[in-house]
């Protein structure tokens, strides 16, 4: 019969074998033997059997240590395991069996606790892996078929119901819903999704029923790439960690030589062995990697991917931030803001429709804003102009219904005798000063009117700038290819007081180099397209909105998976906390060793006490680093904590405003 709770004798075997292979098996066995030795001494007096039990405890706990020490020696490395093994063997040889058992038992317990707490610092990776979906519902031949997520083929339609995990990366084919994307972007508020929007594997549909066309499956999903990146980042060494490992490579042999010298001079073997135990640099060696793992893990859970410990240290030193304007400080989606009529025979519809018909044949980024505004006003733009001639840096020349027309900046009118050019220049200057990009519209040899577009500043841009200053960034610069009045209007709205406008990609790179020559550690924040040279040249390249971008996830020093600008100051703050924790851990380790060495010289620190204090220092270092893995308590400390809550109360749609015609 089955025992209560479903436990059976048959199931006990695998569980016991699993426990025997676990981290606590050796400490438990050694501890049991130590207790048995004490019990034997108490019941029958001290004898060979109690000594045999104590030696057995030392052998059980020390065998893994000796094996690790031998492997390190064969690899020409001298580590902590060798110090403990030598100390234990020496204690046995001088018949101090309790010291040998105590040292190896405490070292085994410390190793098990260290392993357990280190696993906890990798909780971010474990959480991401747990988010990976197992199953998917696919529409095949009109039927719903449940398959494993890995068996979904690209191009298939996946049905995702309310409460289900999205099993693939894809695009919504049909349906409207809300999706919790916190596992990918760190954004806690569910995002509203409609047909055409992107979806990521591992996110959860909290409302609605969605049909998703699969574009990425299995290892090709954004979440899988994020997990791979976090794995690599947590294993990557920080510069300080490399220094500590080189220091340990010299320090450990030096301790052995010192212990031998002390033993020869004092003829006190136990003192020399105690010195070996006390001088173990365990806490020192682990002080940095455990902090890096915890810091990178916390960042990943907040939607910030850091390439590795070295880059985390660099982010902590950042004191200058260069910001791209379009797509970074602004939303990157220009909208029409003004239609100004300058021809008495025309009206707003005439100006807007003419501009839209010309821009329908243009590849300029601002063209879409004009065409979309015409469509929203009820004007359907069909077909292309009879002739289109783009003029780089100026605008577009075209022929509509046999009449020459043009849309562009004032430079487009140079050398032409156009009626109303002076008035158009005044209107365009006024709109540019307001932070908009104006374009003159001409028909024949007269100005028809002026249209202006503007890219909306992100709601959290100003807060991001103020928080960067609060975390210690001394210089913030906007680098943009846009015209100076527009750039300065955006900078004024966001609180940035330094602007470099009209820059080509190579000029942005030069601007970053200038900051570096002035002694700044520079972070460049951009969308990763035309900012690529500057991102590569900066000390830290930060890519915005990288969740669906394979290249950004794989190559950026820091990748912000969402479009939340507040993650930029959060990343700097977290990096500085991580480096501060590293330094605290180094101090803890060094003070502990110094105190123990003093205790040996003064007297009173035995081998067992030394190992106990040493292992306690290791745990203090690990626990101190684990504080990084906790989410800050205050909403303001979380990326977008208060700002996102405020934004969720606003409507996401913004209407295009058409100004009345000038009189």
XYZ file of C-alpha atoms in Angstrom:
663
model
C 0.000 0.000 0.000
C 1.058 3.540 -0.571
C 2.147 5.470 2.472
C 0.350 8.760 3.260
C 1.263 11.531 0.862
C 2.012 9.070 -1.930
C 5.474 8.107 -0.576
C 6.396 4.490 -1.287
C 9.436 2.340 -0.638
C 10.002 2.246 -4.366
C 10.132 6.043 -4.595
C 12.415 6.306 -1.570
C 15.416 4.855 -3.407
C 15.770 7.562 -6.095
C 15.150 10.306 -3.536
C 17.851 8.984 -1.228
C 20.289 8.637 -4.125
C 19.546 12.197 -5.218
C 20.104 13.448 -1.668
C 23.372 11.479 -1.418
C 24.640 13.301 -4.510
C 23.496 16.679 -3.164
C 25.550 19.423 -1.574
C 24.589 18.523 2.015
C 25.473 14.805 1.972
C 29.143 15.193 2.892
C 28.606 17.740 5.718
C 25.778 15.581 7.123
C 27.880 12.407 7.104
C 30.926 14.136 8.599
C 28.802 15.861 11.252
C 27.216 12.563 12.227
C 30.652 10.983 12.709
C 31.821 13.936 14.835
C 28.736 13.614 17.072
C 29.280 9.871 17.280
C 32.872 10.457 18.432
C 31.731 12.850 21.148
C 29.030 10.382 22.214
C 31.525 7.532 22.394
C 33.868 9.616 24.542
C 31.027 10.606 26.854
C 29.686 7.071 27.281
C 32.858 4.980 27.408
C 35.630 7.495 27.929
C 38.181 8.657 25.415
C 39.668 5.791 23.436
C 40.806 4.630 20.081
C 37.207 4.248 18.833
C 36.411 7.913 19.462
C 39.647 8.885 17.690
C 38.753 6.546 14.799
C 35.348 8.184 14.435
C 36.926 11.666 14.458
C 39.507 10.658 11.830
C 36.681 9.129 9.758
C 34.843 12.447 9.927
C 37.982 14.245 8.720
C 38.406 11.745 5.871
C 34.761 11.963 4.769
C 34.751 15.778 4.791
C 38.319 16.112 3.550
C 38.265 13.632 0.652
C 36.456 16.017 -1.764
C 38.823 18.798 -0.670
C 41.884 16.638 -1.342
C 40.547 15.630 -4.771
C 39.919 19.281 -5.688
C 43.404 20.226 -4.454
C 45.025 17.459 -6.539
C 43.140 18.508 -9.675
C 44.209 22.104 -9.135
C 47.832 21.006 -8.713
C 47.737 18.974 -11.933
C 46.503 22.152 -13.623
C 49.445 24.029 -12.051
C 47.202 25.987 -9.720
C 47.466 26.350 -5.946
C 44.147 27.188 -4.306
C 42.273 27.238 -1.030
C 41.555 23.501 -1.152
C 45.278 22.749 -0.929
C 45.662 24.893 2.204
C 42.789 23.108 3.937
C 43.988 19.655 2.836
C 47.540 20.285 4.073
C 46.233 21.658 7.380
C 43.961 18.638 7.920
C 46.654 16.083 7.088
C 49.120 17.899 9.323
C 46.637 17.941 12.216
C 46.141 14.183 11.874
C 49.899 13.581 11.814
C 50.324 15.492 15.089
C 47.328 13.515 16.473
C 45.066 16.528 16.798
C 42.119 14.649 15.338
C 39.449 17.101 16.517
C 41.136 20.005 14.722
C 41.388 17.961 11.507
C 37.710 16.969 11.687
C 36.566 20.472 12.648
C 38.484 22.162 9.825
C 37.271 19.806 7.098
C 33.686 19.683 8.448
C 33.395 23.468 8.673
C 34.933 23.828 5.209
C 32.371 21.352 3.802
C 29.491 23.180 5.503
C 30.784 26.517 4.239
C 31.138 25.154 0.708
C 27.551 23.811 0.790
C 26.168 27.113 2.118
C 28.207 29.070 -0.411
C 26.867 26.884 -3.238
C 23.287 27.270 -2.008
C 23.496 31.050 -1.704
C 25.261 31.394 -5.054
C 22.413 29.453 -6.630
C 20.031 31.973 -5.132
C 21.943 34.841 -6.706
C 21.348 33.180 -10.074
C 17.609 33.284 -9.411
C 17.076 35.725 -12.297
C 18.281 33.122 -14.768
C 16.200 30.407 -13.106
C 13.125 32.644 -13.315
C 13.734 33.300 -17.016
C 14.136 29.589 -17.718
C 10.930 28.865 -15.803
C 9.101 31.353 -18.017
C 9.930 29.371 -21.176
C 6.637 27.903 -22.407
C 6.272 24.139 -22.849
C 3.212 23.796 -25.087
C 1.466 25.652 -27.889
C -1.958 25.493 -29.536
C -1.538 25.652 -33.332
C -4.262 26.058 -35.953
C -3.745 23.301 -38.551
C -6.361 22.619 -41.208
C -8.858 24.631 -39.211
C -8.349 22.523 -36.067
C -6.685 23.395 -32.776
C -3.719 21.068 -32.254
C -1.636 21.106 -29.059
C 2.085 20.568 -29.671
C 5.299 21.305 -27.811
C 6.567 24.864 -28.236
C 9.656 23.560 -30.057
C 7.465 21.808 -32.674
C 5.816 25.021 -33.886
C 7.021 25.923 -37.373
C 7.748 29.489 -38.465
C 4.730 30.909 -40.287
C 2.165 28.820 -38.426
C -0.747 30.466 -36.615
C -0.661 30.005 -32.841
C -3.756 30.512 -30.695
C -3.040 32.154 -27.308
C -5.913 32.307 -24.852
C -6.438 34.439 -21.753
C -4.011 33.382 -19.022
C -1.727 31.403 -21.347
C 1.959 31.924 -22.057
C 2.910 33.024 -25.555
C 4.998 30.094 -26.909
C 6.685 31.880 -29.841
C 7.891 35.239 -31.093
C 5.481 36.533 -33.693
C 3.024 39.119 -34.963
C -0.646 39.330 -33.997
C -2.807 38.242 -36.921
C -6.179 38.699 -35.247
C -7.479 39.715 -31.856
C -7.109 42.395 -29.199
C -5.745 41.795 -25.728
C -3.482 42.767 -22.856
C -0.093 41.104 -22.443
C 2.179 40.973 -19.394
C 5.678 41.469 -20.879
C 7.547 41.789 -17.573
C 9.540 38.585 -18.208
C 11.105 40.175 -21.296
C 11.031 43.963 -20.913
C 10.739 44.344 -17.129
C 7.591 46.459 -17.694
C 5.130 45.623 -14.909
C 2.017 47.127 -16.529
C 0.370 44.888 -19.186
C 0.681 46.246 -22.727
C -2.367 46.655 -24.958
C -1.960 44.603 -28.137
C -3.772 44.739 -31.481
C -3.315 43.189 -34.914
C 0.157 43.889 -36.298
C 1.854 44.239 -32.896
C 4.879 42.121 -32.008
C 4.658 39.331 -29.437
C 7.453 37.668 -27.448
C 7.733 34.105 -26.195
C 7.323 33.795 -22.419
C 4.945 36.732 -22.064
C 1.448 36.096 -20.682
C -1.894 37.100 -22.175
C -3.896 38.617 -19.305
C -6.975 39.473 -21.361
C -8.289 38.606 -24.800
C -7.810 35.876 -27.397
C -4.978 36.311 -29.884
C -3.965 34.592 -33.119
C -0.215 34.976 -33.573
C 1.823 34.269 -36.707
C 5.055 32.622 -35.526
C 8.282 34.318 -36.648
C 10.695 32.915 -34.055
C 10.519 29.523 -32.349
C 12.657 27.485 -29.959
C 16.181 28.871 -29.585
C 15.365 31.662 -32.046
C 13.023 33.495 -29.670
C 13.897 36.732 -27.904
C 13.581 35.078 -24.477
C 15.958 32.244 -25.433
C 18.526 34.801 -26.631
C 18.119 36.770 -23.397
C 18.718 33.629 -21.301
C 21.825 32.848 -23.355
C 23.102 36.393 -22.897
C 22.512 36.349 -19.108
C 24.318 32.998 -18.824
C 27.326 34.409 -20.649
C 27.243 37.682 -18.731
C 27.143 36.029 -15.308
C 30.135 33.879 -16.231
C 32.104 36.795 -17.710
C 34.824 38.114 -15.414
C 35.073 41.654 -14.162
C 38.445 43.400 -14.335
C 38.669 43.431 -10.540
C 37.877 39.716 -10.477
C 40.797 39.003 -12.807
C 43.059 41.005 -10.502
C 41.859 39.036 -7.472
C 42.511 35.723 -9.214
C 46.047 36.830 -10.129
C 46.542 38.024 -6.551
C 45.344 34.674 -5.185
C 47.722 32.804 -7.495
C 50.650 34.539 -5.719
C 49.076 34.891 -2.296
C 48.316 31.196 -1.687
C 51.882 29.910 -2.343
C 53.182 32.787 -0.219
C 50.979 31.642 2.678
C 52.364 28.102 2.381
C 55.932 29.403 2.432
C 55.118 31.626 5.420
C 53.521 28.738 7.326
C 56.551 26.531 6.699
C 58.854 29.312 7.878
C 56.780 29.853 11.032
C 56.797 26.108 11.750
C 60.575 25.883 11.344
C 61.301 28.957 13.450
C 58.862 28.216 16.272
C 58.897 24.415 16.023
C 55.152 24.659 16.560
C 53.530 22.590 13.810
C 49.994 23.331 15.009
C 50.676 27.078 14.828
C 51.892 26.707 11.244
C 48.832 24.657 10.323
C 46.546 27.197 11.980
C 48.214 29.909 9.940
C 47.371 27.962 6.767
C 43.698 27.803 7.714
C 43.389 31.396 8.893
C 45.089 32.867 5.812
C 42.745 31.149 3.343
C 41.643 33.875 0.856
C 38.206 32.318 0.273
C 36.104 35.382 1.039
C 38.503 37.542 -0.970
C 38.320 35.355 -4.067
C 34.523 35.061 -4.021
C 33.851 38.702 -3.089
C 33.709 39.942 -6.692
C 32.128 37.121 -8.747
C 29.193 36.749 -6.357
C 28.528 40.501 -6.595
C 28.707 40.419 -10.410
C 26.299 37.476 -10.615
C 23.808 39.158 -8.279
C 24.033 42.550 -10.013
C 23.623 41.169 -13.537
C 20.776 38.954 -12.363
C 18.921 41.900 -10.826
C 19.424 43.927 -13.988
C 18.068 41.105 -16.165
C 14.906 40.914 -14.078
C 14.470 44.663 -14.598
C 14.780 44.354 -18.388
C 18.415 45.502 -18.605
C 20.934 43.144 -20.218
C 24.567 43.817 -19.293
C 27.195 42.045 -21.387
C 29.389 41.067 -18.428
C 31.144 42.067 -15.245
C 33.659 44.265 -17.041
C 30.865 46.353 -18.570
C 29.056 46.525 -15.230
C 32.187 48.100 -13.743
C 32.417 50.536 -16.669
C 28.764 51.586 -16.286
C 29.493 52.336 -12.637
C 32.163 54.847 -13.728
C 29.968 56.635 -16.299
C 29.937 60.390 -15.710
C 28.841 61.581 -19.176
C 25.848 60.403 -21.198
C 25.335 61.161 -24.884
C 21.732 60.826 -26.033
C 20.380 60.406 -29.537
C 17.234 62.479 -30.049
C 15.017 60.657 -32.545
C 13.763 57.354 -31.161
C 15.497 57.897 -27.829
C 14.385 61.175 -26.259
C 11.476 61.208 -28.687
C 9.126 58.425 -29.719
C 10.543 58.197 -33.241
C 7.108 58.533 -34.830
C 6.750 62.065 -36.279
C 3.210 63.409 -36.555
C 1.799 66.349 -38.457
C 1.280 69.340 -36.150
C 0.601 72.338 -38.420
C -0.942 73.188 -41.780
C -0.483 76.886 -42.592
C -2.151 78.265 -45.742
C -0.216 81.071 -47.483
C -2.029 81.166 -50.856
C -5.341 83.078 -50.628
C -6.832 80.788 -53.291
C -6.104 77.617 -51.326
C -7.353 76.030 -48.098
C -5.999 73.555 -45.549
C -7.207 70.506 -47.458
C -5.520 71.773 -50.616
C -2.169 72.280 -48.863
C -2.319 68.954 -46.978
C -3.427 66.863 -49.966
C -0.794 68.414 -52.254
C 1.941 67.715 -49.711
C 0.676 64.147 -49.181
C 0.573 63.369 -52.920
C 4.161 64.602 -53.320
C 5.394 62.738 -50.229
C 3.729 59.520 -51.411
C 6.660 59.174 -53.792
C 9.299 60.077 -51.184
C 11.436 57.832 -48.986
C 12.108 60.564 -46.420
C 11.217 59.572 -42.810
C 8.930 62.606 -42.440
C 6.910 61.685 -45.534
C 4.881 59.021 -43.704
C 3.664 61.563 -41.134
C 2.193 63.787 -43.890
C 0.589 60.890 -45.766
C -0.907 59.458 -42.545
C -2.307 62.857 -41.536
C -4.014 63.192 -44.914
C -5.571 59.752 -44.500
C -6.814 60.638 -40.991
C -8.424 63.775 -42.470
C -10.294 61.638 -45.000
C -8.015 62.202 -48.011
C -7.062 58.944 -49.676
C -3.778 59.285 -51.538
C -3.875 56.960 -54.526
C -0.976 56.402 -56.902
C 2.262 58.328 -57.293
C 3.154 61.692 -58.849
C 3.777 61.768 -62.591
C 7.402 62.553 -61.823
C 9.401 62.523 -58.588
C 12.905 63.862 -58.021
C 14.327 63.650 -54.481
C 16.799 66.438 -53.668
C 19.048 65.112 -50.867
C 19.065 67.339 -47.808
C 16.409 69.664 -49.269
C 13.174 67.875 -50.158
C 11.234 66.514 -53.137
C 10.394 67.939 -56.554
C 7.414 66.409 -58.357
C 4.836 66.915 -61.106
C 1.118 66.648 -60.243
C -1.487 66.926 -62.979
C 1.145 68.514 -65.217
C 2.053 71.212 -62.668
C 5.490 71.294 -60.940
C 5.219 71.103 -57.155
C 7.747 70.834 -54.332
C 7.884 69.980 -50.620
C 10.992 70.615 -48.538
C 13.076 73.134 -46.632
C 13.974 76.697 -47.647
C 17.137 75.479 -49.376
C 14.856 73.825 -51.924
C 13.754 77.305 -53.067
C 17.300 78.590 -53.601
C 17.813 79.968 -57.096
C 14.059 79.992 -57.833
C 11.828 83.072 -58.080
C 8.924 81.870 -55.919
C 6.112 84.187 -54.866
C 5.646 84.253 -51.081
C 9.062 82.821 -50.210
C 9.732 85.546 -47.627
C 6.491 84.969 -45.788
C 7.098 81.213 -45.864
C 10.543 81.735 -44.334
C 9.037 83.678 -41.421
C 6.380 81.013 -40.755
C 8.984 78.224 -40.951
C 11.316 80.035 -38.550
C 8.475 80.401 -36.072
C 7.563 76.686 -36.285
C 11.223 75.598 -36.023
C 11.664 77.708 -32.890
C 8.734 75.799 -31.386
C 10.587 72.502 -31.946
C 8.816 71.429 -35.120
C 10.229 70.535 -38.519
C 8.570 72.811 -41.125
C 8.331 72.117 -44.871
C 7.281 74.615 -47.512
C 4.780 73.448 -50.150
C 4.934 75.167 -53.552
C 2.790 74.794 -56.660
C 3.966 76.332 -59.890
C 5.912 79.470 -59.043
C 4.085 80.321 -55.783
C 4.128 79.135 -52.214
C 0.979 77.192 -51.379
C 1.588 76.850 -47.673
C 3.696 75.307 -44.918
C 3.257 71.964 -43.168
C 5.139 71.065 -39.981
C 5.748 67.773 -38.235
C 7.106 66.998 -34.790
C 8.330 63.927 -33.005
C 6.680 63.665 -29.598
C 9.053 63.799 -26.620
C 8.779 60.675 -24.466
C 6.854 61.306 -21.217
C 9.719 59.954 -19.093
C 12.567 61.779 -20.895
C 12.748 64.708 -18.456
C 12.587 62.374 -15.464
C 15.382 60.272 -16.963
C 17.643 63.326 -17.287
C 16.995 64.456 -13.719
C 17.639 60.961 -12.376
C 20.887 60.679 -14.308
C 22.071 63.823 -12.572
C 20.854 62.445 -9.240
C 22.987 59.290 -9.614
C 26.098 61.370 -10.343
C 26.267 61.849 -14.122
C 27.998 65.208 -14.552
C 27.438 65.853 -18.255
C 24.487 65.062 -20.526
C 24.633 65.869 -24.233
C 22.098 65.493 -27.049
C 23.692 64.335 -30.317
C 21.337 64.571 -33.285
C 21.247 64.970 -37.008
C 18.170 67.204 -36.738
C 18.254 70.979 -37.206
C 19.370 73.118 -34.276
C 16.040 74.803 -33.343
C 14.236 71.444 -33.141
C 17.070 69.848 -31.189
C 17.205 72.726 -28.719
C 13.440 72.692 -28.207
C 13.564 68.978 -27.304
C 16.592 69.569 -25.055
C 14.846 72.418 -23.254
C 11.758 70.266 -22.682
C 13.829 67.419 -21.230
C 16.236 69.528 -19.179
C 19.396 68.937 -21.229
C 21.556 72.056 -21.549
C 24.091 70.871 -24.135
C 23.131 70.137 -27.751
C 25.109 69.226 -30.843
C 22.828 69.259 -33.873
C 23.051 68.597 -37.590
C 25.481 65.726 -37.049
C 26.223 62.922 -39.475
C 26.926 59.457 -37.966
C 30.689 59.995 -38.160
C 30.286 63.405 -36.471
C 28.434 61.750 -33.578
C 31.411 59.426 -33.231
C 33.739 62.441 -33.154
C 31.584 64.065 -30.448
C 31.888 60.945 -28.290
C 35.655 60.945 -28.841
C 35.783 64.600 -27.762
C 34.087 63.774 -24.463
C 36.497 60.911 -23.868
C 39.483 63.137 -24.548
C 38.153 65.504 -21.885
C 38.437 62.638 -19.393
C 34.821 61.475 -19.232
C 33.635 57.866 -19.164
C 30.929 58.058 -21.808
C 27.717 56.072 -22.253
C 26.012 56.522 -25.632
C 22.274 55.822 -25.684
C 20.697 55.274 -29.091
C 18.529 53.051 -31.260
C 21.489 51.191 -32.737
C 20.919 52.125 -36.378
C 22.501 55.419 -37.457
C 24.079 55.614 -33.993
C 26.153 52.465 -34.539
C 29.578 54.208 -34.851
C 29.007 56.316 -31.723
C 27.657 53.319 -29.792
C 30.775 51.336 -30.696
C 33.164 54.185 -29.802
C 31.601 54.977 -26.410
C 32.912 53.346 -23.246
C 29.428 51.848 -22.905
C 26.968 51.488 -25.781
C 23.331 51.365 -24.611
C 20.773 50.114 -27.143
C 17.141 51.170 -26.637
C 14.150 48.892 -27.254
C 16.275 45.818 -27.993
C 13.641 43.188 -27.100
C 12.961 42.208 -30.681
C 16.411 42.964 -32.070
C 18.781 39.999 -32.296
C 21.798 42.176 -33.143
C 21.267 44.541 -30.201
C 20.881 41.685 -27.703
C 24.015 39.963 -28.967
C 26.309 42.975 -29.459
C 25.263 45.882 -27.229
C 27.274 46.462 -24.048
C 23.976 47.243 -22.351
C 20.604 46.466 -23.963
C 17.370 47.987 -22.636
C 14.736 45.446 -23.637
C 11.895 47.948 -23.426
C 11.555 51.620 -24.329
C 11.532 52.773 -20.696
C 14.129 55.549 -20.515
C 14.211 55.355 -16.722
C 16.134 52.102 -17.050
C 19.170 54.153 -18.087
C 19.657 55.832 -14.659
C 18.544 52.583 -13.022
C 21.360 50.706 -14.796
C 23.925 53.297 -13.671
C 22.620 53.206 -10.095
C 22.605 49.398 -9.970
C 26.131 49.222 -11.410
C 27.391 51.634 -8.762
C 25.687 49.637 -6.018
C 27.342 46.489 -7.396
C 30.825 48.005 -7.423
C 30.224 49.432 -3.945
C 29.267 45.935 -2.769
C 32.437 44.494 -4.334
C 34.547 46.964 -2.354
C 32.640 46.234 0.860
C 33.237 42.508 0.364
C 36.955 43.021 -0.233
C 37.205 45.051 2.982
C 35.287 42.365 4.920
C 37.624 39.661 3.630
C 40.823 41.584 4.344
C 39.718 42.726 7.823
C 38.764 39.142 8.709
C 42.164 37.759 7.689
C 43.973 40.580 9.517
C 41.916 40.004 12.698
C 42.555 36.265 12.646
C 46.291 36.713 12.090
C 46.360 39.127 15.014
C 44.470 36.566 17.076
C 47.075 33.918 16.285
C 49.917 36.191 17.329
C 48.150 37.294 20.523
C 46.891 33.785 21.204
C 43.443 32.241 21.486
C 42.656 31.512 17.822
C 42.759 27.770 17.218
C 42.540 26.002 13.882
C 38.841 25.209 14.379
C 38.012 28.767 15.462
C 39.968 30.134 12.506
C 38.050 27.970 10.045
C 34.722 28.880 11.679
C 35.422 32.618 11.395
C 36.774 32.166 7.866
C 33.626 30.370 6.675
C 31.471 32.954 8.441
C 33.267 35.704 6.488
C 32.545 33.855 3.227
C 28.849 33.732 4.096
C 28.804 37.415 5.091
C 30.325 38.288 1.716
C 27.759 36.187 -0.163
C 24.793 37.503 1.829
C 26.003 41.083 1.330
C 26.107 40.504 -2.429
C 22.641 38.935 -2.389
C 21.196 42.277 -1.298
C 21.722 43.349 -4.912
C 19.259 40.707 -6.062
C 16.416 42.313 -4.112
C 14.109 44.759 -5.861
C 14.275 48.276 -4.351
C 11.355 48.860 -2.007
C 10.352 52.335 -3.172
C 8.445 52.729 -6.428
C 10.719 55.567 -7.376
C 13.735 53.283 -7.241
C 12.260 50.849 -9.732
C 12.632 51.764 -13.423
C 9.544 53.769 -14.220
C 7.864 52.763 -10.951
C 5.931 55.989 -10.363
C 6.090 57.233 -13.928
C 4.574 54.078 -15.402
C 1.718 54.225 -12.909
C 1.067 57.811 -13.932
C 1.316 56.974 -17.629
C -1.164 54.129 -17.272
C -3.788 56.683 -16.228
C -3.306 58.618 -19.443
C -4.677 57.686 -22.834
C -2.082 56.230 -25.163
C -3.440 57.840 -28.298
C -2.589 61.408 -29.223
C -4.541 63.342 -31.829
C -2.931 65.212 -34.701
C -3.557 68.930 -34.310
C -4.054 71.148 -37.364
C -3.450 74.820 -36.734
C -5.767 77.378 -38.328
C -4.463 78.997 -41.499
C -2.428 82.154 -41.127
C -4.311 85.339 -41.974
